[in-house]
Coordinates of C-alpha atoms in Angstrom, one line a residue:
M1 CA 51.1 98.2 62.0
D2 CA 51.6 96.1 59.2
P3 CA 49.9 93.2 58.4
T4 CA 51.9 90.3 59.3
P5 CA 50.7 86.5 58.6
Q6 CA 50.5 85.7 61.8
S7 CA 48.5 88.2 62.9
H8 CA 46.4 88.7 59.4
P9 CA 47.3 85.9 56.7
I10 CA 45.0 86.7 54.5
L11 CA 45.7 90.0 54.5
A12 CA 49.1 89.9 54.1
Y13 CA 49.0 86.8 51.1
V14 CA 46.8 89.4 49.5
L15 CA 49.4 92.6 50.2
S16 CA 51.9 90.0 49.1
R17 CA 50.9 89.0 45.8
L18 CA 48.9 92.4 44.6
P19 CA 50.9 93.0 41.1
S20 CA 49.7 89.5 40.0
L21 CA 45.4 90.9 40.8
P22 CA 43.2 92.2 38.0
A23 CA 43.2 95.8 38.6
V24 CA 40.3 98.0 39.6
R25 CA 41.6 100.9 38.7
T26 CA 44.1 103.8 37.2
P27 CA 46.6 105.0 40.0
R28 CA 46.3 108.4 39.8
S29 CA 50.3 109.0 41.3
P30 CA 53.2 107.3 40.8
R31 CA 53.1 107.6 44.4
E32 CA 50.6 105.7 44.6
R33 CA 51.5 103.0 41.6
D34 CA 55.0 102.1 43.7
L35 CA 52.7 101.8 46.8
E36 CA 53.2 98.1 47.1
Q37 CA 54.8 96.5 44.4
P38 CA 55.8 92.9 45.1
S39 CA 56.8 90.3 42.4
P40 CA 54.7 88.1 41.2
R41 CA 55.1 84.7 42.8
T42 CA 53.1 81.1 43.9
P43 CA 52.2 80.2 46.7
A44 CA 55.2 79.8 49.1
G45 CA 55.3 78.3 53.0
A46 CA 53.6 75.7 54.8
A47 CA 51.4 78.8 55.9
E48 CA 50.4 79.9 52.9
I49 CA 49.8 76.7 51.0
D50 CA 47.4 75.7 53.9
L51 CA 46.1 79.4 53.6
V52 CA 45.5 78.6 49.6
G53 CA 44.1 75.4 50.0
R54 CA 41.5 76.2 53.2
M55 CA 40.6 78.6 50.6
P56 CA 39.8 77.6 47.6
G57 CA 38.4 80.1 46.6
L58 CA 40.9 82.8 46.8
R59 CA 41.1 82.5 42.6
H60 CA 37.6 83.3 42.1
P61 CA 37.3 86.7 39.8
S62 CA 35.2 88.4 42.2
V63 CA 36.8 87.2 45.4
L64 CA 39.8 88.6 43.7
S65 CA 38.4 91.8 42.8
A66 CA 37.2 92.4 46.3
M67 CA 40.2 91.8 48.5
T68 CA 42.2 93.8 45.2
R69 CA 39.6 96.8 46.9
A70 CA 40.5 96.4 50.3
V71 CA 43.6 96.4 49.4
A72 CA 44.1 99.6 47.9
D73 CA 42.1 101.1 51.0
V74 CA 45.5 99.4 53.0
A75 CA 47.7 100.1 50.9
S76 CA 46.3 104.2 51.7
A77 CA 46.0 103.9 55.3
R78 CA 49.7 103.1 55.4
D79 CA 51.7 104.9 53.7
A80 CA 49.3 108.3 55.8
I81 CA 51.0 106.6 59.0
R82 CA 54.3 106.1 57.5
L83 CA 53.6 109.8 56.5
L84 CA 53.0 110.3 60.9
E85 CA 55.6 111.3 63.3
P86 CA 56.0 107.7 66.0
R87 CA 52.9 107.4 67.4
P88 CA 53.6 109.3 71.8
D89 CA 53.5 106.4 74.3
H90 CA 49.5 106.0 76.7
E91 CA 50.8 107.5 79.4
Q92 CA 52.4 110.6 78.4
V93 CA 48.7 111.4 75.7
D94 CA 46.7 110.7 79.0
A95 CA 48.4 113.1 81.2
S96 CA 48.9 116.2 78.0
R97 CA 44.9 115.3 78.2
A98 CA 45.1 115.9 82.2
L99 CA 47.3 118.6 81.3
L100 CA 44.8 120.4 78.6
A101 CA 41.8 119.8 81.2
A102 CA 42.9 121.2 83.7
A103 CA 43.4 124.6 82.0
G104 CA 40.4 124.6 80.2
D105 CA 39.1 126.9 83.1
K106 CA 41.8 129.3 81.9
T107 CA 42.3 132.2 79.9
D108 CA 44.8 133.0 77.5
A109 CA 45.3 136.0 78.9
A110 CA 46.3 133.9 82.8
A111 CA 48.1 131.9 81.4
T112 CA 52.2 132.6 81.2
E113 CA 54.5 132.3 78.4
E114 CA 55.6 129.2 79.6
E115 CA 52.4 127.4 80.3
E116 CA 51.2 128.5 77.0
E117 CA 54.4 126.4 75.2
R118 CA 53.6 123.4 77.3
L119 CA 49.6 123.2 76.3
A120 CA 51.0 124.0 73.1
A121 CA 53.1 120.6 73.3
C122 CA 50.4 118.5 74.9
R123 CA 47.9 119.5 72.3
E124 CA 50.8 118.4 69.5
V125 CA 50.6 114.9 71.7
V126 CA 46.7 114.5 71.6
R127 CA 46.4 115.3 67.7
L128 CA 49.1 112.8 67.3
E129 CA 48.1 110.5 68.9
E130 CA 43.8 111.3 66.9
E131 CA 45.9 110.8 63.7
H132 CA 47.2 107.6 65.0
E133 CA 44.0 105.9 66.1
A134 CA 42.1 107.7 63.0
Y135 CA 44.5 106.4 60.4
G136 CA 44.4 103.1 62.7
A137 CA 40.8 103.0 62.2
L138 CA 40.9 102.6 58.8
L139 CA 43.4 100.0 58.5
R140 CA 40.8 97.8 60.9
N141 CA 38.0 98.9 58.7
A142 CA 39.8 97.8 55.5
E143 CA 40.9 94.6 56.9
E144 CA 37.2 93.6 58.0
K145 CA 36.4 93.8 55.0
L146 CA 38.7 90.8 53.7
E147 CA 38.0 89.6 56.6
H148 CA 34.1 89.5 55.3
V149 CA 35.4 87.6 51.6
Y150 CA 36.8 84.9 53.2
R151 CA 33.7 84.5 54.9
M152 CA 31.7 84.8 51.8
A153 CA 35.0 82.8 49.4
M154 CA 34.6 80.0 52.7
H155 CA 31.1 79.4 52.3
G156 CA 31.0 79.4 48.1
R157 CA 29.4 82.6 47.6
D158 CA 30.4 85.7 44.8
I159 CA 31.2 88.9 46.7
P160 CA 28.5 91.1 45.5
E161 CA 30.3 94.8 44.1
A162 CA 31.7 97.4 45.6
G163 CA 28.5 100.1 46.1
G164 CA 25.6 97.0 46.3
G165 CA 23.6 96.1 48.9
D166 CA 22.8 98.2 52.2
G167 CA 26.7 97.7 53.5
N168 CA 25.8 94.7 56.5
W169 CA 27.9 91.9 55.7
E170 CA 26.1 89.9 58.2
E171 CA 23.7 87.2 56.6
G172 CA 21.4 88.3 59.6
A173 CA 21.7 87.7 64.0
G174 CA 19.4 84.5 63.1
A175 CA 16.7 82.7 66.4
V176 CA 18.3 83.7 69.6
D177 CA 19.6 80.2 71.0
E178 CA 17.9 77.4 72.3
E179 CA 20.0 77.1 75.6
V180 CA 19.8 80.8 75.9
V181 CA 16.2 80.6 76.2
R182 CA 16.4 77.6 78.7
V183 CA 18.7 79.5 80.9
L184 CA 16.8 82.7 81.1
K185 CA 13.5 81.0 81.5
E186 CA 15.3 78.9 84.2
A187 CA 16.5 82.4 86.0
E188 CA 13.2 83.4 85.6
E189 CA 11.1 81.0 87.4
G190 CA 13.7 81.2 90.3
R191 CA 15.9 78.7 90.2
T192 CA 19.2 79.5 90.9
L193 CA 22.2 79.1 88.3
E194 CA 25.5 79.0 89.8
R195 CA 27.3 78.3 86.6
V196 CA 25.7 78.2 82.6
D197 CA 28.1 77.8 79.9
L198 CA 27.1 78.5 76.2
A199 CA 30.9 77.6 74.8
D200 CA 30.9 76.9 71.1
R201 CA 27.4 78.2 70.4
Q202 CA 28.0 79.9 67.2
L203 CA 26.4 83.2 69.1
R204 CA 26.3 86.6 67.2
L205 CA 23.9 88.3 70.7
L206 CA 24.4 87.9 74.5
P207 CA 20.5 88.9 75.5
E208 CA 20.5 92.1 77.7
P209 CA 19.0 89.7 80.4
V210 CA 21.7 87.4 80.8
G211 CA 22.7 90.7 83.3
R212 CA 19.9 89.3 85.8
I213 CA 20.3 86.4 86.6
R214 CA 21.3 86.4 90.3
G215 CA 23.5 84.5 91.7
L216 CA 25.7 83.8 88.7
L217 CA 28.9 82.4 90.0
A218 CA 30.8 81.5 85.8
L219 CA 29.9 82.7 83.0
D220 CA 31.4 81.3 79.3
V221 CA 30.7 81.8 75.8
S222 CA 33.5 81.2 74.1
R223 CA 34.8 80.6 70.7
N224 CA 31.0 82.3 69.8
Q225 CA 30.1 85.0 67.6
L226 CA 30.4 88.4 69.9
K227 CA 31.0 91.4 68.9
E228 CA 29.8 93.2 71.9
V229 CA 28.5 92.7 75.6
P230 CA 25.8 94.3 76.9
D231 CA 26.7 97.0 79.3
A232 CA 23.7 94.3 81.6
I233 CA 27.0 92.3 82.8
G234 CA 27.6 94.4 85.1
G235 CA 24.4 93.4 86.7
L236 CA 26.7 90.0 87.7
E237 CA 27.9 91.7 91.0
Q238 CA 28.4 87.5 92.4
L239 CA 30.5 86.6 88.8
E240 CA 33.3 85.5 89.9
E241 CA 34.2 83.8 86.1
L242 CA 33.8 85.5 83.5
R243 CA 35.1 83.8 79.8
L244 CA 34.4 85.5 76.3
A245 CA 37.4 84.1 74.8
S246 CA 37.7 83.7 70.6
N247 CA 34.5 85.5 69.7
N248 CA 34.7 89.6 67.1
L249 CA 34.9 91.5 70.2
V250 CA 35.7 95.0 69.8
S251 CA 36.0 96.7 72.9
L252 CA 34.6 95.6 76.3
P253 CA 31.8 97.6 78.1
D254 CA 32.5 100.2 81.5
S255 CA 30.2 98.2 83.8
I256 CA 32.7 95.3 83.9
G257 CA 34.4 97.7 87.1
L258 CA 31.2 96.7 89.0
L259 CA 32.4 93.1 89.1
S260 CA 34.3 93.1 92.2
N261 CA 34.0 89.7 93.4
L262 CA 35.6 88.6 89.7
K263 CA 38.5 86.9 90.1
L264 CA 39.5 85.2 86.2
L265 CA 38.7 87.7 83.2
D266 CA 39.3 85.1 80.1
V267 CA 38.9 87.7 76.6
S268 CA 41.6 86.3 74.4
G269 CA 41.3 85.9 70.8
N270 CA 39.7 88.8 70.2
R271 CA 40.3 92.2 68.4
L272 CA 40.3 94.6 71.3
R273 CA 42.2 97.4 70.8
V274 CA 41.8 98.4 74.3
L275 CA 40.4 97.8 77.8
P276 CA 38.4 100.1 79.1
D277 CA 39.6 102.4 82.4
S278 CA 37.4 100.1 84.5
I279 CA 39.2 97.1 85.1
S280 CA 41.0 98.2 87.4
K281 CA 38.1 98.4 90.1
C282 CA 37.9 94.6 89.3
S283 CA 40.0 94.4 92.6
S284 CA 39.5 90.3 93.0
L285 CA 40.9 89.6 90.4
V286 CA 42.9 86.7 90.7
E287 CA 43.9 85.7 86.4
L288 CA 43.5 88.8 83.3
D289 CA 44.2 86.8 79.9
A290 CA 44.4 88.9 77.1
N291 CA 46.0 87.1 74.7
Y292 CA 46.1 87.3 71.2
N293 CA 44.3 90.9 70.4
A294 CA 45.4 94.2 68.9
L295 CA 46.3 96.0 71.8
A296 CA 48.4 99.2 71.9
Y297 CA 48.3 99.8 75.3
L298 CA 47.3 99.1 78.3
P299 CA 45.1 101.4 80.9
T300 CA 47.3 104.1 82.3
G301 CA 46.2 102.9 85.7
I302 CA 45.1 99.2 85.9
G303 CA 47.4 97.8 88.2
L304 CA 47.0 100.2 91.0
E305 CA 43.9 98.3 92.6
L306 CA 44.4 95.0 90.9
V307 CA 46.5 93.9 94.2
H308 CA 45.5 90.0 94.0
L309 CA 46.1 89.9 90.3
Q310 CA 48.9 86.6 90.7
T311 CA 48.4 86.1 86.2
L312 CA 48.9 88.8 83.7
R313 CA 48.9 87.2 79.5
V314 CA 49.3 89.9 77.5
H315 CA 51.5 88.7 74.7
L316 CA 50.8 88.2 71.0
N317 CA 49.1 92.2 70.8
K318 CA 50.6 95.3 69.8
L319 CA 51.8 96.8 73.1
R320 CA 54.6 99.3 72.8
S321 CA 55.6 99.6 76.9
L322 CA 53.5 99.0 79.8
P323 CA 52.8 101.4 82.3
S324 CA 54.1 102.2 85.7
S325 CA 51.3 100.7 87.4
V326 CA 52.5 97.6 86.8
C327 CA 54.5 97.5 89.0
E328 CA 52.1 98.0 92.2
M329 CA 51.6 94.3 91.4
R330 CA 52.8 93.5 94.1
S331 CA 51.2 89.4 93.8
L332 CA 52.1 89.1 90.3
R333 CA 53.2 85.9 89.6
L334 CA 53.7 85.3 85.6
L335 CA 54.2 88.1 83.1
D336 CA 53.6 87.3 79.5
A337 CA 54.3 89.4 77.2
H338 CA 55.9 88.4 74.5
F339 CA 55.4 88.6 71.0
N340 CA 54.9 92.2 71.2
E341 CA 56.8 95.4 70.4
L342 CA 57.7 96.5 73.6
R343 CA 60.8 99.1 74.1
G344 CA 61.6 98.1 77.1
L345 CA 60.4 97.6 80.7
P346 CA 58.9 100.0 83.5
A347 CA 62.4 101.3 85.6
A348 CA 60.2 100.0 89.2
I349 CA 59.8 96.0 87.5
G350 CA 61.8 95.7 90.7
R351 CA 59.0 95.9 93.0
L352 CA 57.2 92.8 91.5
S353 CA 59.0 90.3 94.8
A354 CA 56.2 87.3 94.0
L355 CA 57.2 87.4 90.3
E356 CA 58.0 83.7 89.7
T357 CA 58.0 83.6 85.8
L358 CA 58.1 86.2 83.2
N359 CA 58.5 86.0 79.2
L360 CA 59.4 88.9 77.2
S361 CA 60.9 86.9 74.1
S362 CA 59.9 88.6 70.5
N363 CA 59.7 91.9 70.9
F364 CA 62.9 92.0 68.0
S365 CA 63.9 94.8 67.5
D366 CA 62.2 97.0 69.9
M367 CA 63.9 95.3 73.6
R368 CA 67.5 96.4 73.9
D369 CA 67.8 96.3 77.6
L370 CA 66.7 95.7 81.0
P371 CA 66.5 98.3 84.0
P372 CA 68.4 98.9 87.0
S373 CA 65.8 97.1 89.4
F374 CA 65.4 93.9 87.2
G375 CA 67.4 92.0 89.8
D376 CA 65.7 93.0 92.2
L377 CA 63.3 90.0 91.2
A378 CA 64.5 87.6 93.6
G379 CA 61.9 85.8 93.4
L380 CA 62.1 84.7 89.3
R381 CA 63.3 81.5 88.8
E382 CA 61.8 81.5 84.5
L383 CA 63.1 83.8 82.5
D384 CA 62.4 84.0 78.3
L385 CA 64.7 86.7 76.7
S386 CA 64.5 85.2 73.0
N387 CA 64.5 86.9 70.1
N388 CA 65.1 90.3 71.3
Q389 CA 68.2 92.7 70.2
I390 CA 70.4 92.7 73.9
H391 CA 73.5 93.3 73.6
A392 CA 74.2 92.7 77.7
L393 CA 72.5 91.9 80.9
P394 CA 72.9 94.2 83.8
D395 CA 75.6 93.8 86.3
C396 CA 72.2 93.1 88.3
F397 CA 71.8 90.2 87.0
G398 CA 73.4 88.7 89.3
R399 CA 71.3 88.5 91.4
L400 CA 69.1 86.7 90.6
G401 CA 69.7 83.3 92.9
R402 CA 66.7 81.3 92.3
L403 CA 67.1 81.5 88.7
E404 CA 66.4 78.0 87.0
R405 CA 65.3 78.6 83.4
L406 CA 66.6 81.5 81.0
C407 CA 66.6 81.4 77.5
L408 CA 68.7 84.0 75.8
D409 CA 68.7 82.7 72.3
Q410 CA 68.4 84.6 69.7
N411 CA 70.2 88.1 70.9
P412 CA 73.3 89.6 70.1
L413 CA 74.3 89.5 73.2
A414 CA 78.0 90.1 74.4
V415 CA 78.0 90.1 78.4
P416 CA 77.8 87.9 78.7
P417 CA 79.9 85.9 76.1
P418 CA 78.0 83.4 73.6
E419 CA 80.8 80.8 75.5
V420 CA 79.7 81.0 78.6
V421 CA 75.5 81.0 77.4
D422 CA 75.9 77.7 75.7
K423 CA 76.8 76.0 79.2
G424 CA 73.5 77.1 80.3
V425 CA 71.5 78.8 83.2
A426 CA 74.5 77.7 85.8
A427 CA 76.9 79.8 83.9
V428 CA 75.7 82.9 83.1
K429 CA 74.6 83.4 86.5
E430 CA 77.8 82.4 87.9
Y431 CA 79.3 84.8 85.1
M432 CA 77.4 87.6 86.2
A433 CA 77.4 86.8 90.0
A434 CA 81.1 88.1 89.6
R435 CA 80.3 91.3 87.8
W436 CA 78.2 92.1 90.1
A437 CA 81.3 91.4 93.1
E438 CA 82.9 93.3 91.6
A439 CA 80.6 96.0 90.7
V440 CA 80.3 96.0 94.1
A441 CA 83.4 96.1 95.5
E442 CA 84.6 98.7 93.3
D443 CA 81.4 100.8 94.3
E444 CA 83.1 100.3 97.8
R445 CA 86.4 101.7 96.7
R446 CA 84.7 104.9 95.4
R447 CA 83.1 105.4 98.5
L448 CA 86.2 104.5 100.5
C449 CA 87.9 106.8 98.5
A450 CA 85.4 109.6 98.9
A451 CA 85.8 109.6 102.1
A452 CA 89.4 110.3 102.7
V453 CA 89.2 113.1 99.6
A454 CA 86.9 114.1 102.2
E455 CA 88.7 114.7 105.2
S456 CA 92.0 115.3 104.0
P457 CA 92.8 119.4 104.5
K458 CA 93.6 119.0 100.6
A459 CA 89.9 118.4 100.5
S460 CA 88.8 121.8 100.3
T461 CA 87.4 125.1 98.4
P462 CA 89.5 127.6 97.8
R463 CA 88.1 130.4 99.4
E464 CA 88.4 127.7 103.2
W465 CA 92.3 127.2 101.7
L466 CA 92.2 131.0 101.7
T467 CA 91.1 131.1 105.2
R468 CA 93.4 128.2 106.3
S469 CA 96.3 129.6 104.7
V470 CA 95.5 133.3 105.7
S471 CA 95.3 132.2 109.8
S472 CA 98.7 130.2 109.7
L473 CA 100.6 132.5 108.7
S474 CA 98.8 135.1 111.0
T475 CA 100.1 133.1 113.2
W476 CA 103.6 132.8 112.3
V477 CA 104.2 136.3 112.7
S478 CA 102.2 136.6 115.8
D479 CA 105.2 133.9 116.8
V480 CA 108.3 135.6 115.8
T481 CA 106.9 138.8 116.8
V482 CA 107.1 137.5 120.3
K483 CA 110.2 135.9 120.6
V484 CA 111.7 139.5 119.1
V485 CA 109.9 141.6 121.4
G486 CA 110.6 139.1 124.2
Q487 CA 114.6 139.2 123.1
D488 CA 115.0 143.1 123.4
T489 CA 113.6 143.0 126.7
A490 CA 116.3 140.8 128.1
A491 CA 118.8 142.7 126.9
E492 CA 117.6 146.2 128.6
E493 CA 117.0 144.0 131.3
E494 CA 120.9 143.3 131.7
F495 CA 122.4 147.4 130.5
M496 CA 119.9 148.3 133.2
Q497 CA 121.7 146.1 135.6
Q498 CA 125.1 146.5 135.0
Q499 CA 124.8 150.7 134.6
Y500 CA 124.2 150.5 138.6

């Protein structure tokens, strides 16, 4: 959860220079004093030089003082997060909450010791998730302070001291945009409006009456300053395209699930931390773009009803895993999840038989291997696995016969070896296909050997061996007895004949 120059350039810049800023309070403990102590330095790198060039107010005393206060909050939140155990998987959290809800009506006496232990483990999972979320909220609040400092600095205004004013950072919502007024007036007059374009108008508020424009097919409010979408948006029953990109949204209303005819949803470039579970009710959705947000997980059941989804873009987020329901998106053709924190893929990823383009690059140290079902992606044509920690491709990789473009840069690969990777995708496919053929042949040899052993007389349990041995011994004794008795009877008859 640490801020990076890519996700929070201002915050990362200030944290790297904390010792050079004027102190606003005396640290109360050695632990607090050592929280962030890199050595002072001048701007380094093109990104930092560009940042300082765009923000000359960074060196203003009031700006630096306000940033110091905000950084102190960030440092405290980050320190608390480091003391926690790793954040549990979202699906595990959902399952724990469901078990606790199901057991809510039971009394302590009705629960067995084993059930009580399971419920205690569920409570611990939920508690850990809530603590991560709480400390994450502290971090986000501190980041918002720095964003406010940035806006004020860009306008050349001094920053008010902490505790001053009413705490409202905005200058006011301003008047309703004239174009919005015109659109609403035309809708009230009964005119048919199929497409409404309100992009790039500095809107801070989307009025509720927008949700009452009947017959609207496309709504574009991209590149504004919206912080929320009204619940009334669910009233646009015929809406097919909704573009909310590049705003300041931190959440979406649950009513978005009422848009059953929605085919395109673009919420990229916002500050979304979660997508509502109701998004899976948008059963007509073909394209979902949620890149460049702060998503830590996707809704558990997102793939169960989005059977028509063809494009899913969730790159530049903080995803640690993909829910297993994603494997039910049988129409999915493009999945872009690069620059996240993915630790792997769902075991049944091979069910995405229509998938043609998959980008898993830049998950860095978290992405280490691919599941065995990866070879079932028979339609895959483009694959990017660069900037990860993958040591070996699975043997089933040799089954990807349609693969045309492959990027494996910046991985510590041993299988295939670097000299094969350097020759390109054709060489990699040939090498992995040979390994796959060897693996199949070895499995066949093992199967035949096992079958032969199963049919062999020696292949039996000790009891079966003993029974068979006793039976053989009995047969032998019987044969000997018959022979001996037969010989005695013949001798006796010969003796009697002689006497007669």
